Coordinates of N, CA and C in Angstrom, one line a residue:
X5 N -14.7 108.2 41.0 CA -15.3 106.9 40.6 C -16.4 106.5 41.6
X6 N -17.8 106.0 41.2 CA -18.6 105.7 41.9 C -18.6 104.2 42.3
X7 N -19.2 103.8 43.4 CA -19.1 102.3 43.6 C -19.3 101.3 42.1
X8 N -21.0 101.9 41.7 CA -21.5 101.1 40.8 C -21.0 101.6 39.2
X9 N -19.7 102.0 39.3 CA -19.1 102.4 37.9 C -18.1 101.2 38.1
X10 N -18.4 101.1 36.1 CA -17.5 99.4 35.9 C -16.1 99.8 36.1
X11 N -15.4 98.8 36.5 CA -14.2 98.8 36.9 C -13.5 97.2 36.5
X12 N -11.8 97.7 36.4 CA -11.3 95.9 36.2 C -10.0 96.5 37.3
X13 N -10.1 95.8 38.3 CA -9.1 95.8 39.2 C -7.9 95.0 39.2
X14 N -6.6 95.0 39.1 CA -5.8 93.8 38.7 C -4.9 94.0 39.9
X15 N -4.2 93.0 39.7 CA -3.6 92.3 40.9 C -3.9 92.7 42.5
X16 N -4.6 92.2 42.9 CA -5.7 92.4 44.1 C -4.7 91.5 45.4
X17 N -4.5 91.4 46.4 CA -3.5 90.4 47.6 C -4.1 89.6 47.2
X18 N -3.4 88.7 47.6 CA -3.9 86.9 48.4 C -3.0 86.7 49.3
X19 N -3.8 85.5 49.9 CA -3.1 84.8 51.0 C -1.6 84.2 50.5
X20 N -1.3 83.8 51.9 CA -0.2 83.1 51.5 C -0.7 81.7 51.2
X21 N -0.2 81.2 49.5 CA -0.4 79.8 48.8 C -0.4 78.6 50.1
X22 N 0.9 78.7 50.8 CA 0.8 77.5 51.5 C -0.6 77.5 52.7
X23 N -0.9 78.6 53.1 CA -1.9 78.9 54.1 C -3.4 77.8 53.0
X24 N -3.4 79.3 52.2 CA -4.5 78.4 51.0 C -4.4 76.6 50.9
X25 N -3.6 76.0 50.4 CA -3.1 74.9 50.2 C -3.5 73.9 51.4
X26 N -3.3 74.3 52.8 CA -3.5 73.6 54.1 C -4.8 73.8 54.0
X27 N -5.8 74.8 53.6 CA -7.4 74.8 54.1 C -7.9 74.1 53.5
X28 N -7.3 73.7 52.5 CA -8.3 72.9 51.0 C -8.4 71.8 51.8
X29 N -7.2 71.0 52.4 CA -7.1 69.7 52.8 C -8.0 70.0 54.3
X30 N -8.7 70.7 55.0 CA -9.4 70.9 56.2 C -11.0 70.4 55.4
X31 N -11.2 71.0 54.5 CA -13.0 70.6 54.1 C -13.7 71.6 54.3
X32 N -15.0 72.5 53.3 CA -15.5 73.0 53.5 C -16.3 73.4 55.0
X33 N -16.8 71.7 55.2 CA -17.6 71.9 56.6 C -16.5 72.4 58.1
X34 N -15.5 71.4 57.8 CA -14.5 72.0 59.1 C -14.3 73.6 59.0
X35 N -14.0 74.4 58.1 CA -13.5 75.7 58.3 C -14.7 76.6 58.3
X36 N -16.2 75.7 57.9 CA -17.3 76.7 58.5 C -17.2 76.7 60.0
X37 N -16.9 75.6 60.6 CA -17.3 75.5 61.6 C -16.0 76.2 62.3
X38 N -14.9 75.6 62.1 CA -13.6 76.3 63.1 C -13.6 78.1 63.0
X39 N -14.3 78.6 62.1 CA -14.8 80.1 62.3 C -16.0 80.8 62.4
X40 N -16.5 79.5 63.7 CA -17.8 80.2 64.4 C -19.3 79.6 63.7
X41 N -19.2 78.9 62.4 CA -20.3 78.9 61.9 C -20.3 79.9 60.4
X42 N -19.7 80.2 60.2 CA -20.0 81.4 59.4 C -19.4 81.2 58.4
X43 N -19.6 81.8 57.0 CA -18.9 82.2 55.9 C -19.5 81.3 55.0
X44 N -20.2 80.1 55.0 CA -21.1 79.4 53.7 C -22.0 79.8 53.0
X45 N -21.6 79.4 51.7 CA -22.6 80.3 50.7 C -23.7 79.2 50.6
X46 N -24.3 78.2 51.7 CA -26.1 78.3 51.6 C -26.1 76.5 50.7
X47 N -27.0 76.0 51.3 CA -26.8 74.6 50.3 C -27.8 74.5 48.7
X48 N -28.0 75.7 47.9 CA -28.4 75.5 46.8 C -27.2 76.2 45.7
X49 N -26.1 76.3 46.6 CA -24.7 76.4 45.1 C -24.2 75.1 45.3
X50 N -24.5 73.9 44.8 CA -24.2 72.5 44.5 C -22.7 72.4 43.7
X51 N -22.3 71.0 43.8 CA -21.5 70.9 43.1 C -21.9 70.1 41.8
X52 N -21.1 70.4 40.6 CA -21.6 69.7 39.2 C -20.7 68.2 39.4
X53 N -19.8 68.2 40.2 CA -19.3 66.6 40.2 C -19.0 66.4 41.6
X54 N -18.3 65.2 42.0 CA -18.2 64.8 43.4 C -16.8 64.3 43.3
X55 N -16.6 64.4 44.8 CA -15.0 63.8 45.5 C -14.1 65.4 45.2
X56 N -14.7 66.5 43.9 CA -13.1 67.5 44.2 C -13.1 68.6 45.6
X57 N -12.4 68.9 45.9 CA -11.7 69.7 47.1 C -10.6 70.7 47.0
X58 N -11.3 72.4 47.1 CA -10.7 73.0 46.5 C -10.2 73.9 47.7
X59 N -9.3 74.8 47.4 CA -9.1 76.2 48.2 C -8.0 76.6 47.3
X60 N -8.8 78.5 47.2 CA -8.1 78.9 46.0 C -8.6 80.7 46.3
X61 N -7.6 81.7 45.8 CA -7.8 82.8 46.3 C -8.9 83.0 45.0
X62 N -10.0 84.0 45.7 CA -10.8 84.3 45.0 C -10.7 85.7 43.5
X63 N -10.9 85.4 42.5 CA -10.9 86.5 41.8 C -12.5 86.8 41.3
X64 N -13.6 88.0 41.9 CA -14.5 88.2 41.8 C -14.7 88.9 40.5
X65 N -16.0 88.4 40.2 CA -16.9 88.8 38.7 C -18.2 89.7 39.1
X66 N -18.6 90.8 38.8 CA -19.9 90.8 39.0 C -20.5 91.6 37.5
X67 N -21.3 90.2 36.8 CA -22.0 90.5 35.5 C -23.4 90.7 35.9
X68 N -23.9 91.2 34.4 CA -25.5 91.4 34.9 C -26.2 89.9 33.8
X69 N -27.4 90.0 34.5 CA -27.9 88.4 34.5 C -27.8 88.0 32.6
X70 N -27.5 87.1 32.6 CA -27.4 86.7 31.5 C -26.4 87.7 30.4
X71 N -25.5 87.6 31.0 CA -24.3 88.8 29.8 C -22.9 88.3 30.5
X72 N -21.9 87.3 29.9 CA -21.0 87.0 30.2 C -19.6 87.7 29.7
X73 N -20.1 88.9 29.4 CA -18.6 89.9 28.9 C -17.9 89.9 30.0
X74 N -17.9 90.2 31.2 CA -17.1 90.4 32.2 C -16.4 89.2 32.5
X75 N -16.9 88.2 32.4 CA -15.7 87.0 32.6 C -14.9 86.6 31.6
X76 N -15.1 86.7 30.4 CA -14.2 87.0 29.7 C -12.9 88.2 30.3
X77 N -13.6 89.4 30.5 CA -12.5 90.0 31.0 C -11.9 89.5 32.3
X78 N -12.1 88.9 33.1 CA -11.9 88.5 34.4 C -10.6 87.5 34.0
X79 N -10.7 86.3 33.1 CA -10.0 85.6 32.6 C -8.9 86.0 32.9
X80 N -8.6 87.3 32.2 CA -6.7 88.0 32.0 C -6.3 88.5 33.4
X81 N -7.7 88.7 34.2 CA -6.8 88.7 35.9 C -6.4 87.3 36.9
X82 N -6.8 85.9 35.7 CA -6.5 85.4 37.2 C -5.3 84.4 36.9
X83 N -4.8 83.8 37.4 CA -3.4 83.3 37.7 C -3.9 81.5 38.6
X84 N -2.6 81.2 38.6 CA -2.4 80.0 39.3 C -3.0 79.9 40.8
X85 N -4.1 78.5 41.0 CA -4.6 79.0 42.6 C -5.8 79.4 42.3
X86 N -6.0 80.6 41.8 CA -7.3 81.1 41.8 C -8.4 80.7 41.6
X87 N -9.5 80.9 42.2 CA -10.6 80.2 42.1 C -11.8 81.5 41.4
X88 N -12.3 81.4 40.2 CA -13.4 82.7 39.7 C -14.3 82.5 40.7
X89 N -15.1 83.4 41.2 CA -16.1 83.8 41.4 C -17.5 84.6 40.5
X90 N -18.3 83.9 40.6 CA -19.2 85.1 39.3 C -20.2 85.8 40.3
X91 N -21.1 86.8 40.4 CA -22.1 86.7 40.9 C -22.8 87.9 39.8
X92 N -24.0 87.9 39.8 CA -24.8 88.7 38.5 C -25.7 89.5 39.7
X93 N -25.5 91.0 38.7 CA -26.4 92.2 39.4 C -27.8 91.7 39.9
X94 N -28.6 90.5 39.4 CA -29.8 90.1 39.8 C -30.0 88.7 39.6
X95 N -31.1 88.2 40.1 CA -30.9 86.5 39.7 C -30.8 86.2 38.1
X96 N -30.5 85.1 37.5 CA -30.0 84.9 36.4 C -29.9 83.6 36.7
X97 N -30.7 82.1 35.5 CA -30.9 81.3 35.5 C -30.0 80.8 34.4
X98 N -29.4 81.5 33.4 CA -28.5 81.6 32.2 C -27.3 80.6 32.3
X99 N -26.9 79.8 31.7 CA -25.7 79.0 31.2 C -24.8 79.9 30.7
X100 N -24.1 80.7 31.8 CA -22.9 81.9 31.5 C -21.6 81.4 31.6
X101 N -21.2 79.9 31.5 CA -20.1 79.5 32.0 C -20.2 78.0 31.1
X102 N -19.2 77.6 30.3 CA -19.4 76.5 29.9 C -17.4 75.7 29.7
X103 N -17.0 74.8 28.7 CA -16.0 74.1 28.8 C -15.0 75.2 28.1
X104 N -15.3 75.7 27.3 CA -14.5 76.8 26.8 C -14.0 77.7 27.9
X105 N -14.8 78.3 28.4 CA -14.1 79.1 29.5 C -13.4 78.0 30.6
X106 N -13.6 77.0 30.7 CA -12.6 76.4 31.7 C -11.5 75.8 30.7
X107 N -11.7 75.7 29.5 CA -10.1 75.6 29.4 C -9.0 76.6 29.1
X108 N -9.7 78.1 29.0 CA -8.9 79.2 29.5 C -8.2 79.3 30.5
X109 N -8.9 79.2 31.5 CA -9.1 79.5 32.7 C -7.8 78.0 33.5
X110 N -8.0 76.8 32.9 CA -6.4 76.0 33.0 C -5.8 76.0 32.9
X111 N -5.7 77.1 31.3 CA -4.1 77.2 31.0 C -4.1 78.2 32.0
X112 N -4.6 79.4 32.8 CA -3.8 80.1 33.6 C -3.7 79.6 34.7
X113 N -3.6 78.5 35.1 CA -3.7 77.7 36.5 C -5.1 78.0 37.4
X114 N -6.4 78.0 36.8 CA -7.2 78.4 37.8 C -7.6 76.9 38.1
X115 N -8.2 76.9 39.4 CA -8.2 75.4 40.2 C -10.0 75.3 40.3
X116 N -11.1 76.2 40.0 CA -12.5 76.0 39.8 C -13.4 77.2 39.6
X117 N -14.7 76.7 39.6 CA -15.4 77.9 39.7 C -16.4 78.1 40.5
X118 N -16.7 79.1 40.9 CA -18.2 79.2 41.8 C -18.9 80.4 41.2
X119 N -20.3 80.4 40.4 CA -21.0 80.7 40.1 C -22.3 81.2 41.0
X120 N -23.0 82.2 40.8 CA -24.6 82.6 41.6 C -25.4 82.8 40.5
X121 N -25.4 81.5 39.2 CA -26.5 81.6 38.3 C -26.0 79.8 37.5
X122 N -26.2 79.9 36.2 CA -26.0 78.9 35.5 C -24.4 78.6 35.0
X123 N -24.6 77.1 34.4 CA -23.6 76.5 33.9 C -23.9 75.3 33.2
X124 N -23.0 75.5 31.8 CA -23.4 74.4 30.8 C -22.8 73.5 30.7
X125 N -22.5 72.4 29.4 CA -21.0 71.5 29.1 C -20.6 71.3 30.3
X126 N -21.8 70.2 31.2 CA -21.5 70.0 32.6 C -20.8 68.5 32.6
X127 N -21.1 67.8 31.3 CA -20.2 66.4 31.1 C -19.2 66.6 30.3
X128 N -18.6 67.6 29.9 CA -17.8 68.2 29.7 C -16.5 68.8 30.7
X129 N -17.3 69.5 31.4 CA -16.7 70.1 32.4 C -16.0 68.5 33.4
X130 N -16.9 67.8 34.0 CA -16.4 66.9 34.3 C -15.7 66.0 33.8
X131 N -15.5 65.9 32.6 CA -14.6 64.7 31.9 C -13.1 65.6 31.8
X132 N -13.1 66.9 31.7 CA -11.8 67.6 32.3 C -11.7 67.6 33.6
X133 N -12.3 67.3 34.4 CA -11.6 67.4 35.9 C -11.9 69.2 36.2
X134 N -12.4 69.7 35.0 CA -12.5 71.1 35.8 C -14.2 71.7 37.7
X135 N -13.6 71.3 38.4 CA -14.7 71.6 39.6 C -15.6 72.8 39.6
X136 N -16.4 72.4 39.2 CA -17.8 73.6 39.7 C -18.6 73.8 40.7
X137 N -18.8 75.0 41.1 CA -20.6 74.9 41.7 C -21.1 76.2 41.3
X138 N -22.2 75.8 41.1 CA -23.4 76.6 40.5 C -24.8 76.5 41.2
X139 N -25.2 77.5 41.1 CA -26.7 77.7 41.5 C -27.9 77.0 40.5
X140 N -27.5 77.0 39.3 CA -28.3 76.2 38.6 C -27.4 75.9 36.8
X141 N -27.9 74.6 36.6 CA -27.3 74.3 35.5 C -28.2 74.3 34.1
X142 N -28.0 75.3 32.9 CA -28.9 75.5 31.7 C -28.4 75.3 31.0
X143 N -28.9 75.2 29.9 CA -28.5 75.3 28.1 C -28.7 76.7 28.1
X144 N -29.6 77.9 28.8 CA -29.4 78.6 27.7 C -28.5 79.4 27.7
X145 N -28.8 80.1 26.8 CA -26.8 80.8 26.5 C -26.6 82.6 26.9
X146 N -25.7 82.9 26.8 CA -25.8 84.6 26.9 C -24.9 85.7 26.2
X147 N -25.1 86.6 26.6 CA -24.9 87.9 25.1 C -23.3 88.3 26.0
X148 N -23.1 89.4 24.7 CA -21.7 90.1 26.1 C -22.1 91.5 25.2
X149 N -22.5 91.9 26.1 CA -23.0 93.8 25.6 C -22.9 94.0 27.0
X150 N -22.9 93.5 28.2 CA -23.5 94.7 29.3 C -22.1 94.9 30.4
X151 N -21.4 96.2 30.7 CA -20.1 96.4 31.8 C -20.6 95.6 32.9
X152 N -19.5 95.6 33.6 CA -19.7 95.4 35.0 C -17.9 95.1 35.7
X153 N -18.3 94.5 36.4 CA -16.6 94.5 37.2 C -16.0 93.6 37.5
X154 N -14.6 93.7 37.7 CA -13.6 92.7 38.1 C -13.1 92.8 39.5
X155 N -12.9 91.6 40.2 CA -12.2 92.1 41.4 C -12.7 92.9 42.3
X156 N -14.1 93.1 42.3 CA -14.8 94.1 43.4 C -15.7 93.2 44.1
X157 N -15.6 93.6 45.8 CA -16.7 93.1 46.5 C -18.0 92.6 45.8
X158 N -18.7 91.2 45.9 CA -19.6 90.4 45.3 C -19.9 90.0 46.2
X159 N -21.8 90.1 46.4 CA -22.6 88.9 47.1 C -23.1 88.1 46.7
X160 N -22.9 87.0 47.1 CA -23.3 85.3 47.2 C -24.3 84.9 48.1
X161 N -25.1 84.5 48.0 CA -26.1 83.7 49.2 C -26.4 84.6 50.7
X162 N -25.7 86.3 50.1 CA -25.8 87.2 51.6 C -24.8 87.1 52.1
X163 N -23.7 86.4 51.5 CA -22.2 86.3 52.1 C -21.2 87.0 51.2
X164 N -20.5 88.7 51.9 CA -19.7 89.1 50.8 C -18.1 88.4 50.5
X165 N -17.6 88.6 49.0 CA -16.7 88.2 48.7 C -15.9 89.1 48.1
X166 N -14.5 89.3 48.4 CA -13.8 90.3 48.1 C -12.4 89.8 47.1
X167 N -11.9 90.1 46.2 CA -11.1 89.3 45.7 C -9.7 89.5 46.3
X168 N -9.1 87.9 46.7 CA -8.0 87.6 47.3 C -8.7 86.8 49.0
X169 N -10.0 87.1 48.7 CA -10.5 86.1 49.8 C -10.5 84.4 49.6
X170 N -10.1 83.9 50.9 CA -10.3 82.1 50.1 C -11.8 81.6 50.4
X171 N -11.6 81.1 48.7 CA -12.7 79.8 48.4 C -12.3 78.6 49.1
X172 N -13.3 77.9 49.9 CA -13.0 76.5 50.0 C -14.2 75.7 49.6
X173 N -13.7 74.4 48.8 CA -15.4 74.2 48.4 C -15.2 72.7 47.9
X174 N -16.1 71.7 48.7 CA -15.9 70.4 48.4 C -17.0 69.7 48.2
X175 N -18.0 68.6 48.2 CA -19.0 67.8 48.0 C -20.3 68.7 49.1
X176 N -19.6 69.4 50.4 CA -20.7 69.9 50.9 C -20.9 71.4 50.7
X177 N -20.7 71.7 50.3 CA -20.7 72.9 49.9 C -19.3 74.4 49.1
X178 N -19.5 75.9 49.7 CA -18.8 76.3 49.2 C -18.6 77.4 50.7
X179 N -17.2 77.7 51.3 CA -17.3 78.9 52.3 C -16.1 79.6 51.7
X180 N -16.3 80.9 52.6 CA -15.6 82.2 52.2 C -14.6 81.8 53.2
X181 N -13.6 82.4 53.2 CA -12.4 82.6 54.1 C -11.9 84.1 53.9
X182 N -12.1 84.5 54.8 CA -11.4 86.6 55.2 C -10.0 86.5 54.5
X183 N -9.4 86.7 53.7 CA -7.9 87.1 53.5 C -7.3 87.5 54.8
X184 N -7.4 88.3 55.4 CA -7.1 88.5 56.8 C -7.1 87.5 57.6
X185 N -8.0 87.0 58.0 CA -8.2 85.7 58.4 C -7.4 84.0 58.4
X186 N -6.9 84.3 57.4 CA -6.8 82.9 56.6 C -5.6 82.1 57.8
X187 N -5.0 82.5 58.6 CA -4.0 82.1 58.8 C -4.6 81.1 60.6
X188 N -5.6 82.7 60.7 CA -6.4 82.3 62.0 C -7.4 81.1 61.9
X189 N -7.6 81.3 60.6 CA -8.7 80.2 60.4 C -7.9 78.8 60.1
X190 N -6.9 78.8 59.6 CA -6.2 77.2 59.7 C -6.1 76.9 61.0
X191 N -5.4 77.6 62.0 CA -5.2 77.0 62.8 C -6.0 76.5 63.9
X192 N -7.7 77.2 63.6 CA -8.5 76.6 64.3 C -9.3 75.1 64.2
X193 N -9.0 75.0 62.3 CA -9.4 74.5 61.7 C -8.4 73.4 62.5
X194 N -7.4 73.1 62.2 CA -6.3 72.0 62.6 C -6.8 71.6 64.1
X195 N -7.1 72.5 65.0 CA -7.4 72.3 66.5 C -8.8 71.8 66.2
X196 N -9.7 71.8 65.4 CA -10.8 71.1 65.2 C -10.8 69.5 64.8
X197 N -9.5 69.4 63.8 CA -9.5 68.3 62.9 C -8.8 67.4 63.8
X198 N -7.5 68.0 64.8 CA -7.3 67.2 65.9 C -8.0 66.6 67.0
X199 N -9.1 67.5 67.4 CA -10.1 67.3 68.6 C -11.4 66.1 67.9
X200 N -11.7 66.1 66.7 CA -12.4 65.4 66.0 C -11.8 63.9 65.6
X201 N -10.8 63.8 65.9 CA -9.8 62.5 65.8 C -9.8 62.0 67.4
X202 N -9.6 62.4 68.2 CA -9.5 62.4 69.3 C -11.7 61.1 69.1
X203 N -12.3 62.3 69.3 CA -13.6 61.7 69.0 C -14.0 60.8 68.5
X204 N -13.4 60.5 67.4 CA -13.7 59.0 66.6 C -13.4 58.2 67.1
X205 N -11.9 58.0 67.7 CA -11.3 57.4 68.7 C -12.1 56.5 69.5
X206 N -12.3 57.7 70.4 CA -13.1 57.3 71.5 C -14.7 56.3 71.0
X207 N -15.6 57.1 70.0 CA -16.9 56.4 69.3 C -15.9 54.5 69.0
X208 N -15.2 54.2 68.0 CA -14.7 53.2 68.0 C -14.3 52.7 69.2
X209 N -14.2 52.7 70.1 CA -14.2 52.4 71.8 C -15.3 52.1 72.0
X210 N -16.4 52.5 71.8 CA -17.6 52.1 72.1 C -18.1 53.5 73.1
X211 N -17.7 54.8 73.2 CA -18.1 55.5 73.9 C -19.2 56.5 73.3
X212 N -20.1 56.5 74.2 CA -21.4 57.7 73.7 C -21.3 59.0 73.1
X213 N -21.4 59.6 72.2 CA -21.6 61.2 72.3 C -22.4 61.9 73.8
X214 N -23.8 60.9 74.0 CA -24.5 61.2 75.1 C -23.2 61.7 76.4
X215 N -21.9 61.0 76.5 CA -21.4 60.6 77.2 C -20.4 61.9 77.1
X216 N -19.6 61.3 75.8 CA -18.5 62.6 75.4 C -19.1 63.9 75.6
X217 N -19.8 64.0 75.2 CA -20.5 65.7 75.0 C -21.3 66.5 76.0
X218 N -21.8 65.5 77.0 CA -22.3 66.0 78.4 C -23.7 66.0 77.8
X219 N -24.0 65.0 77.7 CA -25.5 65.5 76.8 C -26.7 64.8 77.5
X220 N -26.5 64.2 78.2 CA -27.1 63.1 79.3 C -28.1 64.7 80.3
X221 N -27.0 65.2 80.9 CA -27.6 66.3 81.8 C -28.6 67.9 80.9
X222 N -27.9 68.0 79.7 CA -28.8 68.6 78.9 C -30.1 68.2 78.3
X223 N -30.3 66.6 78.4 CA -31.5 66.0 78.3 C -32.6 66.4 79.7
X224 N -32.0 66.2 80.8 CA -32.4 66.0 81.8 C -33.0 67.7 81.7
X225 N -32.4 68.7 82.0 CA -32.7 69.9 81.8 C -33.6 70.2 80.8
X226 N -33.6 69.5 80.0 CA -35.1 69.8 78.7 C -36.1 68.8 79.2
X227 N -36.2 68.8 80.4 CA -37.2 67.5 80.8 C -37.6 66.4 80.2
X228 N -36.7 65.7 79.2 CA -36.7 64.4 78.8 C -36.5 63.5 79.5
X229 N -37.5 62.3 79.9 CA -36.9 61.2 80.9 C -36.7 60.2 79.8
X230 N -36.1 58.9 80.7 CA -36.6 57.7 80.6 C -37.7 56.8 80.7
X231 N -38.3 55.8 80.2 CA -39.3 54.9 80.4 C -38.8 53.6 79.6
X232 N -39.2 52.3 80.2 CA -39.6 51.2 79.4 C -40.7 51.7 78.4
X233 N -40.7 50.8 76.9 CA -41.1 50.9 75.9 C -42.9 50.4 77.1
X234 N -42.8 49.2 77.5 CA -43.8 48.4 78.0 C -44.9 49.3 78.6
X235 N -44.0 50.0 79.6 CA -44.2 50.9 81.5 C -45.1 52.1 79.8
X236 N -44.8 52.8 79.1 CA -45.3 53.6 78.2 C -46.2 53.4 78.0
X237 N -46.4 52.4 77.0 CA -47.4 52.2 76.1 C -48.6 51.4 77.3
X238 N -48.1 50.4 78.4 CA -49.2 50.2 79.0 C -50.4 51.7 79.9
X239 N -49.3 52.7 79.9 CA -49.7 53.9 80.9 C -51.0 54.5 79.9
X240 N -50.2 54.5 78.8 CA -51.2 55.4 77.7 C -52.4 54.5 77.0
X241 N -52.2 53.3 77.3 CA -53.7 52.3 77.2 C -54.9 52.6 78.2
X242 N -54.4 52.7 79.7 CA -55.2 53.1 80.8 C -56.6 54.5 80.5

């Protein structure tokens, strides 16, 4: 079997649920950051509504642009938790995802979707509570003639995704979590969410970042001074 021969992979790992479960409640931005910066798929996969907050093992799609046969097939691999993944062989502006496939996709317990092309029945989608993000939102529609795969490594925004990897994905965006990873990444995430409480703290105290963060001496070092507004503006009159 060659890489680029269609395939449907079934039952792929995941994380452990409760691991999953604790990242959702961390936020997109915290678990980019508690693992270095890394793993977000990029701020043009938006969300179609605001306030949901997900984390869910991923089950990967990769269709070719505008041909939604494979998510249909994808459907019968995913389960409770899971979050679809789509990404298409090439860009693709196409409405390949609309209210019908999310109410499939409910009854088998899937908790959202993340798309790398279009999505329709977007007041639809929200008046179910079903969570999206998508790269772009169309009317137009698409065919199902063309293979492709289930469950195999997919790229997003240059970020790969492997299925049984976690989605986390809230108002700011959408990041990947390593299946491997997932357990490492909570707990840095938690040492982040604790140290950042700590921080507010202090700000409600009335204390500086300049101050907290050492940032006073890192000014000084980029040769930024002080001056009166006055001492300035009369210098640069002269």
């Amino acid at each position: 079997m060659t890489a680029d021969q269609p395939v449907i992979l079934t039952d792929p790992p995941r994380a452990q649920q409760l691991v999953v479960n604790q990242l959702a409640t961390m936020g997109a931005a915290t678990v980019h950051e508690a693992m270095g910066r890394i793993g977000a798929l990029g701020p043009d996969l938006r969300p179609i509504q605001t306030g949901a907050r997900i984390a869910g093992s991923a089950v990967t799609v990769r269709c070719w642009p505008g041909d939604n046969l494979m998510i249909h097939a994808a459907v019968e691999q995913c389960g409770p938790g899971d979050v679809l993944v789509v990404a298409t062989a090439a860009p693709s502006t196409h409405g390949m995802f609309g209210d019908l496939f999310a109410t499939a996709l409910r009854y088998r317990g899937v908790i959202g979707l993340v798309i790398d092309a279009g999505v329709r029945d977007t007041a639809d989608l929200r008046e179910m509570g079903f969570p999206v993000w998508s790269r772009h939102v169309s009317t137009e529609g698409s065919v199902k003639a063309t293979p492709g795969s289930v469950n195999v490594p997919v790229v997003v925004s240059g970020q790969s995704i492997d299925a049984g990897d976690i989605i986390v994905a809230d108002d700011d965006g959408v990041v990947v979590v390593r299946r491997e990873a997932a357990s490492a990444t909570l707990e840095a995430a938690k040492a982040r969410v604790e140290k950042e409480a700590l921080t507010r703290a202090a700000f409600l105290q009335g204390e500086l970042g300049l101050d907290r963060y050492g940032l006073r001496q890192t000014l000084a070092d980029l040769g930024v001074t002080y001056r009166s507004y006055g001492d300035h503006h009369a210098t640069e009159q002269r």
